[in-house]
Short mmCIF file of C-alpha atoms in Angstrom, two decimals:
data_model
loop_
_atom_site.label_atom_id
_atom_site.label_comp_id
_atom_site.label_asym_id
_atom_site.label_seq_id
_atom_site.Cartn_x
_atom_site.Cartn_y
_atom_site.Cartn_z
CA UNK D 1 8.51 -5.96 2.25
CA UNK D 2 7.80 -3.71 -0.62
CA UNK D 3 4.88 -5.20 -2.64
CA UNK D 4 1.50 -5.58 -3.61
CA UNK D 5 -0.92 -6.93 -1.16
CA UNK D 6 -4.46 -8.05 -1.22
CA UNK D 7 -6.83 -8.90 1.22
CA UNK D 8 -8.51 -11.39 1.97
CA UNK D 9 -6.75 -14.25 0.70
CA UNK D 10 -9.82 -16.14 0.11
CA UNK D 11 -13.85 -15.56 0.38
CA UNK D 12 -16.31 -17.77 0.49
CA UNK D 13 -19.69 -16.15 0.41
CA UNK D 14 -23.71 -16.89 -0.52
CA UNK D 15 -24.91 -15.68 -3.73
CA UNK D 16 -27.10 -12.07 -3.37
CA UNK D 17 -24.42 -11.04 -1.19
CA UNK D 18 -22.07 -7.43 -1.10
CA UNK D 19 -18.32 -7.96 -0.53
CA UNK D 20 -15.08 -6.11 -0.49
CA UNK D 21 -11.63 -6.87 -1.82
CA UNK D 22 -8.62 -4.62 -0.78
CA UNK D 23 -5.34 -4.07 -2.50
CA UNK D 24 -2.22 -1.95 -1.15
CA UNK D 25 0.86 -1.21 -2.95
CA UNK D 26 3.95 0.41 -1.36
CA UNK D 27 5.94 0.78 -4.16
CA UNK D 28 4.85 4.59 -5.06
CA UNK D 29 3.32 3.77 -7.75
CA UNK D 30 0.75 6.30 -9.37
CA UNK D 31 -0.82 3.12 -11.26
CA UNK D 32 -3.06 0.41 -10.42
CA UNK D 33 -5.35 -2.51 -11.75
CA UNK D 34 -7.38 -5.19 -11.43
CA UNK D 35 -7.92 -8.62 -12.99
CA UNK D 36 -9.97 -11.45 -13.35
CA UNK D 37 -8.58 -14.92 -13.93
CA UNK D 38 -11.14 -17.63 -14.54
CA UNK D 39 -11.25 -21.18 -14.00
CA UNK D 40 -9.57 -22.10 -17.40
CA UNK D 41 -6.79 -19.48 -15.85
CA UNK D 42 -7.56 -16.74 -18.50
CA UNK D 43 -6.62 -13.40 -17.15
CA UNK D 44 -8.39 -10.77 -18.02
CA UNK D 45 -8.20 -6.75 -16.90
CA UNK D 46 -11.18 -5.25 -15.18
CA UNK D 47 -10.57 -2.04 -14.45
CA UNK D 48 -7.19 0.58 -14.20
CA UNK D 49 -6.91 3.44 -11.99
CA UNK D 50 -4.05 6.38 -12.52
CA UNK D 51 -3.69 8.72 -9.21
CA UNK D 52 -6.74 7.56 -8.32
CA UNK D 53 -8.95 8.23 -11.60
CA UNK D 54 -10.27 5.80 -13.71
CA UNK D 55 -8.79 4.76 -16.93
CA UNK D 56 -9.68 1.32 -18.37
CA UNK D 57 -12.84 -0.16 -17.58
CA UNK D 58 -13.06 -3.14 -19.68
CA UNK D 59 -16.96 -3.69 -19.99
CA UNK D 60 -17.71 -5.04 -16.42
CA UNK D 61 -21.00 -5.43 -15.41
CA UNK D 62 -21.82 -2.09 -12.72
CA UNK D 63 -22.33 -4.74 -10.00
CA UNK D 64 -18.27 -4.26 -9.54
CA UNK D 65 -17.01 -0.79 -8.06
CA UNK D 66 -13.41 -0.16 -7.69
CA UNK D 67 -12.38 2.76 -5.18
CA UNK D 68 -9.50 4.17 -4.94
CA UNK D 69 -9.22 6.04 -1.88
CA UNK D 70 -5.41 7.43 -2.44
CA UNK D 71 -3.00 6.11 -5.27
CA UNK D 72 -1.68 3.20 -2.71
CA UNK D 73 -5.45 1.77 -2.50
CA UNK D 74 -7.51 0.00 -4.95
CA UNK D 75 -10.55 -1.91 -3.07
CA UNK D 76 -13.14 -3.49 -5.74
CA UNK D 77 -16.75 -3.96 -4.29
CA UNK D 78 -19.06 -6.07 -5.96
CA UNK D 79 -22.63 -6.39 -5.32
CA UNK D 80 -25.42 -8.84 -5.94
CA UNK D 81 -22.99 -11.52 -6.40
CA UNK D 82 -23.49 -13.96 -9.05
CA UNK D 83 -22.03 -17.96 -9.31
CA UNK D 84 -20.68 -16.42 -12.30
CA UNK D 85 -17.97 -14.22 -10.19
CA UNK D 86 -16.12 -16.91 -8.74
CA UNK D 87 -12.79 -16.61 -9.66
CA UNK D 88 -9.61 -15.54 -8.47
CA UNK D 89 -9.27 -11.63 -7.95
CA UNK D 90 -5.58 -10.41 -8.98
CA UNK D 91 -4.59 -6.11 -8.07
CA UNK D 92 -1.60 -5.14 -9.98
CA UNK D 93 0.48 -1.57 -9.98
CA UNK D 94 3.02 -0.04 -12.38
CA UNK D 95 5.07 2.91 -11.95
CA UNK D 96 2.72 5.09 -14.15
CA UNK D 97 1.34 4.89 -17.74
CA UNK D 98 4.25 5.95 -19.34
CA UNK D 99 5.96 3.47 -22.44
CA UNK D 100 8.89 3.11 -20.01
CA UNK D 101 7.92 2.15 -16.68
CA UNK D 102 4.80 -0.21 -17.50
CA UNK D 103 6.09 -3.36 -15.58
CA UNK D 104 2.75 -4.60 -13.77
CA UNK D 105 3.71 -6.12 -10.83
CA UNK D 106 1.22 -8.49 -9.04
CA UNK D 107 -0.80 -9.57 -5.64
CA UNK D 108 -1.10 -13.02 -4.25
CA UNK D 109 -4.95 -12.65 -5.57
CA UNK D 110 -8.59 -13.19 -3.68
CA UNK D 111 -9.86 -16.36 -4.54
CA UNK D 112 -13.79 -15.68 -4.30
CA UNK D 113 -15.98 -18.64 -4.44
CA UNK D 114 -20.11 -18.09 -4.57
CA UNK D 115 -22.09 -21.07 -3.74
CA UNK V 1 -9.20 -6.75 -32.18
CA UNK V 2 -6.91 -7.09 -29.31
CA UNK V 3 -5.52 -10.78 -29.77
CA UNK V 4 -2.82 -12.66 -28.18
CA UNK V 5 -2.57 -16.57 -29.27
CA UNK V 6 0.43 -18.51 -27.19
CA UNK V 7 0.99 -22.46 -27.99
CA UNK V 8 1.36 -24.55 -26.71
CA UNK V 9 -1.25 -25.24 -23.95
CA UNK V 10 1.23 -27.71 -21.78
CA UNK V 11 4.67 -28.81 -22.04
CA UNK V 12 6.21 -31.20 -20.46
CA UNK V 13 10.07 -31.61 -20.35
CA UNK V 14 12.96 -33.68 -18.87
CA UNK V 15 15.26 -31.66 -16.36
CA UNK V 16 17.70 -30.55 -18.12
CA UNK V 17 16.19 -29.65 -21.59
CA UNK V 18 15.01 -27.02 -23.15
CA UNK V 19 11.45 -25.32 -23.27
CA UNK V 20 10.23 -23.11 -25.62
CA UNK V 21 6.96 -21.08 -25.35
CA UNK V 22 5.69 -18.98 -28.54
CA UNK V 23 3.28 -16.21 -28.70
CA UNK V 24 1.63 -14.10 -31.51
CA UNK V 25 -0.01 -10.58 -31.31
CA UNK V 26 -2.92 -9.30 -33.75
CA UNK V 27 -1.48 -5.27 -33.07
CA UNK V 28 1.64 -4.58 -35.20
CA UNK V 29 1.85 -1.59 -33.04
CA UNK V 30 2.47 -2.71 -29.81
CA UNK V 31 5.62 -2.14 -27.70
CA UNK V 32 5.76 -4.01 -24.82
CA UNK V 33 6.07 -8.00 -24.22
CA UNK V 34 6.53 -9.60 -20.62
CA UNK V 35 6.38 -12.91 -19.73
CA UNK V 36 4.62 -14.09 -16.53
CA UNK V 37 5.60 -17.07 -14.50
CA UNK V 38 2.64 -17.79 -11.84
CA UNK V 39 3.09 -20.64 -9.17
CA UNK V 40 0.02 -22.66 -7.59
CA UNK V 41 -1.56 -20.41 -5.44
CA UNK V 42 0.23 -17.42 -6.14
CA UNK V 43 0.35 -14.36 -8.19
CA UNK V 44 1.98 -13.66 -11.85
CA UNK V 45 5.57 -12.96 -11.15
CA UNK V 46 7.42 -10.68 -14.20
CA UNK V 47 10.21 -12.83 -15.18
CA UNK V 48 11.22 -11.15 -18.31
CA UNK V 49 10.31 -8.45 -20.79
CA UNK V 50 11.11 -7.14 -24.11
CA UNK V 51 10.03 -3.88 -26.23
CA UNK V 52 9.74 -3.34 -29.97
CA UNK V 53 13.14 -1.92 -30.02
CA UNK V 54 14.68 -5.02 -29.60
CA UNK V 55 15.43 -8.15 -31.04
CA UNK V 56 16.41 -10.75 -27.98
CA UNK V 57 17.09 -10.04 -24.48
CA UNK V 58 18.67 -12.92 -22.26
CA UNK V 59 18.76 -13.11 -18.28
CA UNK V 60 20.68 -15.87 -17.19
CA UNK V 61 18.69 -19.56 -18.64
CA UNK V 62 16.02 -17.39 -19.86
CA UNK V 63 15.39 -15.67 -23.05
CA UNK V 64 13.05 -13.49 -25.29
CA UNK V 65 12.98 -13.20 -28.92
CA UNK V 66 10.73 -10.90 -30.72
CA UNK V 67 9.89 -10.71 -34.71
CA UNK V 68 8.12 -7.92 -35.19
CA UNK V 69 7.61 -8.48 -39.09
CA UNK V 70 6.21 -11.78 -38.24
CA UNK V 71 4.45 -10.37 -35.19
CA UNK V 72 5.51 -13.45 -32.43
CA UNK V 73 7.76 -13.40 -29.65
CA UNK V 74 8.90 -16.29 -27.98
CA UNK V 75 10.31 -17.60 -24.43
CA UNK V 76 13.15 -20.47 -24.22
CA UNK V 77 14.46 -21.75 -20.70
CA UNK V 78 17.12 -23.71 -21.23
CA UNK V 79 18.62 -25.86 -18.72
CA UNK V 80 15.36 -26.43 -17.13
CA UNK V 81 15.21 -27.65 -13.40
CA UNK V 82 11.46 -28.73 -11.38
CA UNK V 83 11.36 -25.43 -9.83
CA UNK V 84 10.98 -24.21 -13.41
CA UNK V 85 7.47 -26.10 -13.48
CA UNK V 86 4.55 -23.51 -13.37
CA UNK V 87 2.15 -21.55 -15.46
CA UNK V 88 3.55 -19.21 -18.33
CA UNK V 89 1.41 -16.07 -19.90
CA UNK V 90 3.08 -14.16 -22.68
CA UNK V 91 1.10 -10.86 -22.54
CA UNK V 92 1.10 -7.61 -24.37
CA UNK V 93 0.16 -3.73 -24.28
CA UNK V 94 -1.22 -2.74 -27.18
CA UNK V 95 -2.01 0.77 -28.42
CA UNK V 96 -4.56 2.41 -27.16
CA UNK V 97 -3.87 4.03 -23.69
CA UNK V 98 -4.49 2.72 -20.01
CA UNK V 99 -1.18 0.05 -20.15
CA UNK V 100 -3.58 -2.86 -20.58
CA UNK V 101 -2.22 -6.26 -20.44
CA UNK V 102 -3.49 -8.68 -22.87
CA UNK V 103 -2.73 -12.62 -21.84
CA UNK V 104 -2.19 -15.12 -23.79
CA UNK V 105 -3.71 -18.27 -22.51
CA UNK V 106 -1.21 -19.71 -20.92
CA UNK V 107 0.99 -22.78 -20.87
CA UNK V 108 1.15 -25.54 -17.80
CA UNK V 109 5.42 -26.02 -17.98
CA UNK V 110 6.25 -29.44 -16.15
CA UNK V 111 10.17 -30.28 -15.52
CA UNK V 112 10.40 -33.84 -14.99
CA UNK V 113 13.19 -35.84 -13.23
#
Protein backbone atom coordinates (compact mmCIF):
# COMPACT_ATOMS: atom_id res chain seq x y z
CA UNK A 1 0.00 0.00 0.00
CA UNK A 2 1.30 3.37 -0.84
CA UNK A 3 1.14 5.56 2.32
CA UNK A 4 2.42 7.09 5.25
CA UNK A 5 3.42 4.93 8.09
CA UNK A 6 4.49 5.47 11.61
CA UNK A 7 5.84 3.42 14.11
CA UNK A 8 5.06 2.50 16.96
CA UNK A 9 1.47 2.72 17.16
CA UNK A 10 1.51 3.49 20.73
CA UNK A 11 4.27 4.17 23.67
CA UNK A 12 3.93 4.07 26.96
CA UNK A 13 7.03 5.19 28.75
CA UNK A 14 8.39 6.73 32.40
CA UNK A 15 9.04 10.30 32.55
CA UNK A 16 13.17 11.19 32.22
CA UNK A 17 13.15 8.80 29.53
CA UNK A 18 14.69 9.03 25.52
CA UNK A 19 12.39 7.62 22.81
CA UNK A 20 12.06 7.34 19.10
CA UNK A 21 9.17 7.74 16.70
CA UNK A 22 9.58 6.64 12.98
CA UNK A 23 7.69 7.74 9.95
CA UNK A 24 8.03 6.29 6.23
CA UNK A 25 6.37 7.55 3.24
CA UNK A 26 6.42 5.77 -0.16
CA UNK A 27 4.77 8.12 -2.09
CA UNK A 28 8.07 10.04 -3.47
CA UNK A 29 7.48 12.73 -1.84
CA UNK A 30 10.39 15.35 -1.30
CA UNK A 31 8.22 16.77 1.76
CA UNK A 32 7.58 15.83 5.19
CA UNK A 33 6.17 16.91 8.71
CA UNK A 34 5.29 16.43 11.93
CA UNK A 35 2.45 17.26 14.32
CA UNK A 36 1.27 17.40 17.63
CA UNK A 37 -2.38 16.90 18.51
CA UNK A 38 -3.27 17.41 22.15
CA UNK A 39 -5.82 16.13 24.34
CA UNK A 40 -8.47 18.83 23.39
CA UNK A 41 -7.50 17.37 19.66
CA UNK A 42 -5.72 20.66 18.58
CA UNK A 43 -3.23 19.92 15.92
CA UNK A 44 -0.46 21.68 15.78
CA UNK A 45 2.91 21.46 13.31
CA UNK A 46 6.22 20.76 14.92
CA UNK A 47 8.61 20.65 12.57
CA UNK A 48 8.86 20.30 8.31
CA UNK A 49 11.60 18.77 6.48
CA UNK A 50 12.16 19.35 2.43
CA UNK A 51 14.77 16.63 0.89
CA UNK A 52 15.81 16.15 4.07
CA UNK A 53 16.58 19.87 5.35
CA UNK A 54 14.78 21.61 7.77
CA UNK A 55 12.20 24.16 7.06
CA UNK A 56 9.58 24.95 9.74
CA UNK A 57 10.40 24.51 13.19
CA UNK A 58 7.56 25.89 15.04
CA UNK A 59 9.20 26.86 18.51
CA UNK A 60 9.61 23.31 20.04
CA UNK A 61 11.41 22.92 22.97
CA UNK A 62 15.27 21.26 21.78
CA UNK A 63 14.30 18.17 23.84
CA UNK A 64 12.57 17.02 20.28
CA UNK A 65 15.02 16.12 17.28
CA UNK A 66 13.64 15.18 14.02
CA UNK A 67 16.10 13.23 11.56
CA UNK A 68 15.69 12.73 8.41
CA UNK A 69 17.90 10.16 7.20
CA UNK A 70 16.72 10.23 3.28
CA UNK A 71 13.52 12.16 2.00
CA UNK A 72 11.29 8.81 2.72
CA UNK A 73 12.31 9.05 6.62
CA UNK A 74 11.34 11.41 9.23
CA UNK A 75 12.08 9.82 12.89
CA UNK A 76 11.47 12.53 15.82
CA UNK A 77 13.53 11.77 19.06
CA UNK A 78 12.66 13.36 22.11
CA UNK A 79 14.56 13.40 25.21
CA UNK A 80 14.00 14.02 28.88
CA UNK A 81 10.44 13.37 28.47
CA UNK A 82 8.02 15.47 30.21
CA UNK A 83 4.02 14.54 31.35
CA UNK A 84 3.59 17.46 29.25
CA UNK A 85 4.44 15.39 25.84
CA UNK A 86 1.75 13.04 25.97
CA UNK A 87 -0.12 13.31 23.06
CA UNK A 88 -0.68 11.77 19.91
CA UNK A 89 2.34 12.06 17.36
CA UNK A 90 0.95 12.57 13.61
CA UNK A 91 4.03 12.45 10.33
CA UNK A 92 2.57 13.89 7.27
CA UNK A 93 4.22 14.25 3.50
CA UNK A 94 3.30 16.37 0.46
CA UNK A 95 4.60 16.20 -2.91
CA UNK A 96 6.95 19.25 -2.36
CA UNK A 97 6.48 22.91 -1.25
CA UNK A 98 5.23 24.09 -4.29
CA UNK A 99 1.43 26.15 -4.34
CA UNK A 100 0.26 23.17 -6.42
CA UNK A 101 1.04 19.97 -4.94
CA UNK A 102 0.67 20.86 -1.06
CA UNK A 103 -1.93 18.07 -0.20
CA UNK A 104 -0.52 16.74 3.30
CA UNK A 105 -1.36 13.41 3.52
CA UNK A 106 -1.31 11.68 6.98
CA UNK A 107 -0.04 8.60 9.38
CA UNK A 108 -2.15 6.58 11.68
CA UNK A 109 -0.13 8.70 14.54
CA UNK A 110 2.02 7.51 17.87
CA UNK A 111 -0.01 7.89 20.73
CA UNK A 112 2.75 8.60 23.52
CA UNK A 113 1.60 8.52 27.02
CA UNK A 114 4.27 9.60 30.05
CA UNK A 115 3.28 8.55 33.42
CA UNK B 1 -1.09 36.25 13.58
CA UNK B 2 -1.76 32.97 12.02
CA UNK B 3 -5.54 32.32 13.04
CA UNK B 4 -8.02 29.84 12.01
CA UNK B 5 -11.53 29.97 14.06
CA UNK B 6 -14.08 26.95 12.84
CA UNK B 7 -17.71 26.73 14.66
CA UNK B 8 -19.17 24.97 15.63
CA UNK B 9 -17.45 22.71 18.25
CA UNK B 10 -20.10 19.60 17.77
CA UNK B 11 -22.92 18.91 15.62
CA UNK B 12 -25.16 16.56 15.82
CA UNK B 13 -27.57 15.59 12.94
CA UNK B 14 -30.35 13.14 11.87
CA UNK B 15 -29.29 10.72 8.90
CA UNK B 16 -30.29 12.15 6.21
CA UNK B 17 -29.79 15.97 6.79
CA UNK B 18 -27.55 18.28 6.15
CA UNK B 19 -24.30 19.49 8.04
CA UNK B 20 -22.60 22.46 7.65
CA UNK B 21 -19.14 23.31 9.12
CA UNK B 22 -17.74 27.07 8.80
CA UNK B 23 -14.31 28.32 9.13
CA UNK B 24 -12.58 31.80 9.13
CA UNK B 25 -8.87 32.72 8.41
CA UNK B 26 -7.00 35.92 9.93
CA UNK B 27 -4.45 35.87 6.42
CA UNK B 28 -6.26 37.43 3.42
CA UNK B 29 -3.39 35.98 1.58
CA UNK B 30 -3.65 32.53 1.84
CA UNK B 31 -4.32 30.01 -0.96
CA UNK B 32 -5.00 26.81 0.12
CA UNK B 33 -8.10 25.30 2.23
CA UNK B 34 -8.53 21.42 2.91
CA UNK B 35 -10.77 19.87 5.01
CA UNK B 36 -9.77 16.91 7.24
CA UNK B 37 -12.03 14.12 8.26
CA UNK B 38 -10.18 12.01 11.17
CA UNK B 39 -11.86 8.75 12.58
CA UNK B 40 -11.28 7.41 16.30
CA UNK B 41 -8.01 6.17 16.34
CA UNK B 42 -6.87 7.15 13.12
CA UNK B 43 -5.16 9.75 11.16
CA UNK B 44 -6.60 13.07 9.29
CA UNK B 45 -7.82 11.83 6.00
CA UNK B 46 -7.96 14.88 3.06
CA UNK B 47 -11.47 14.77 2.02
CA UNK B 48 -11.64 17.92 0.10
CA UNK B 49 -9.78 21.07 -0.83
CA UNK B 50 -10.17 24.37 -2.36
CA UNK B 51 -7.67 27.33 -3.47
CA UNK B 52 -8.19 31.08 -3.68
CA UNK B 53 -8.97 30.75 -7.27
CA UNK B 54 -12.11 29.36 -6.69
CA UNK B 55 -15.40 29.89 -5.52
CA UNK B 56 -17.05 26.19 -4.68
CA UNK B 57 -15.84 22.87 -5.52
CA UNK B 58 -18.29 19.80 -5.03
CA UNK B 59 -17.31 15.94 -4.86
CA UNK B 60 -20.20 13.90 -4.76
CA UNK B 61 -22.41 14.88 -1.03
CA UNK B 62 -19.61 17.05 -0.19
CA UNK B 63 -18.87 20.60 -0.80
CA UNK B 64 -16.55 23.70 -0.26
CA UNK B 65 -17.36 27.24 -0.50
CA UNK B 66 -14.86 29.92 -0.08
CA UNK B 67 -15.44 33.94 0.34
CA UNK B 68 -12.42 35.37 0.12
CA UNK B 69 -13.74 39.07 0.73
CA UNK B 70 -15.29 37.82 3.82
CA UNK B 71 -12.31 35.57 4.53
CA UNK B 72 -14.48 32.05 5.57
CA UNK B 73 -14.86 28.95 3.82
CA UNK B 74 -17.25 26.49 4.65
CA UNK B 75 -17.99 22.53 4.40
CA UNK B 76 -21.73 21.12 3.79
CA UNK B 77 -22.40 17.21 3.60
CA UNK B 78 -25.56 16.75 2.57
CA UNK B 79 -27.31 13.58 2.70
CA UNK B 80 -25.49 12.59 5.74
CA UNK B 81 -25.26 8.79 6.70
CA UNK B 82 -23.44 7.38 10.45
CA UNK B 83 -20.35 6.65 8.65
CA UNK B 84 -20.25 10.41 8.12
CA UNK B 85 -19.80 10.77 12.07
CA UNK B 86 -16.15 11.83 12.92
CA UNK B 87 -13.92 14.74 13.65
CA UNK B 88 -13.71 17.71 11.04
CA UNK B 89 -10.56 20.34 10.88
CA UNK B 90 -10.80 23.07 8.31
CA UNK B 91 -7.10 24.07 7.99
CA UNK B 92 -5.11 26.53 6.02
CA UNK B 93 -1.53 27.49 4.51
CA UNK B 94 -0.86 30.75 4.94
CA UNK B 95 1.94 32.87 3.49
CA UNK B 96 5.00 32.54 4.63
CA UNK B 97 6.91 29.45 3.26
CA UNK B 98 7.33 25.78 4.66
CA UNK B 99 3.38 24.65 3.54
CA UNK B 100 2.30 24.90 7.17
CA UNK B 101 -1.06 23.75 8.06
CA UNK B 102 -2.97 25.79 10.41
CA UNK B 103 -6.16 23.78 12.14
CA UNK B 104 -8.98 24.98 13.10
CA UNK B 105 -10.23 23.37 16.22
CA UNK B 106 -12.25 21.04 15.10
CA UNK B 107 -15.84 19.87 15.11
CA UNK B 108 -17.18 16.29 16.70
CA UNK B 109 -19.96 15.50 13.52
CA UNK B 110 -22.53 12.83 14.91
CA UNK B 111 -25.16 11.25 12.25
CA UNK B 112 -27.91 9.92 14.17
CA UNK B 113 -30.48 7.23 13.14
Amino acid sequence: DTAVSQTPKYLVTQMGNDKSIKCEQNLGHDTMYWYKQDSKKFLKIMFSYNNKELIINETVPNRFSPKSPDKAHLNLHINSLELGDSAVYFCASSQDLTRSNNEQFFGPGTRLTVL
Amino acid sequence: GENVEQHPSTLSVQEGDSAVIKCTYSDSASNYFPWYKQELGKGPQLIIDIRSNVGEKKDQRIAVTLNKTAKHFSLHITETQPEDSAVYFCAAIFTGGGNKLTFGTGTQLKVEL
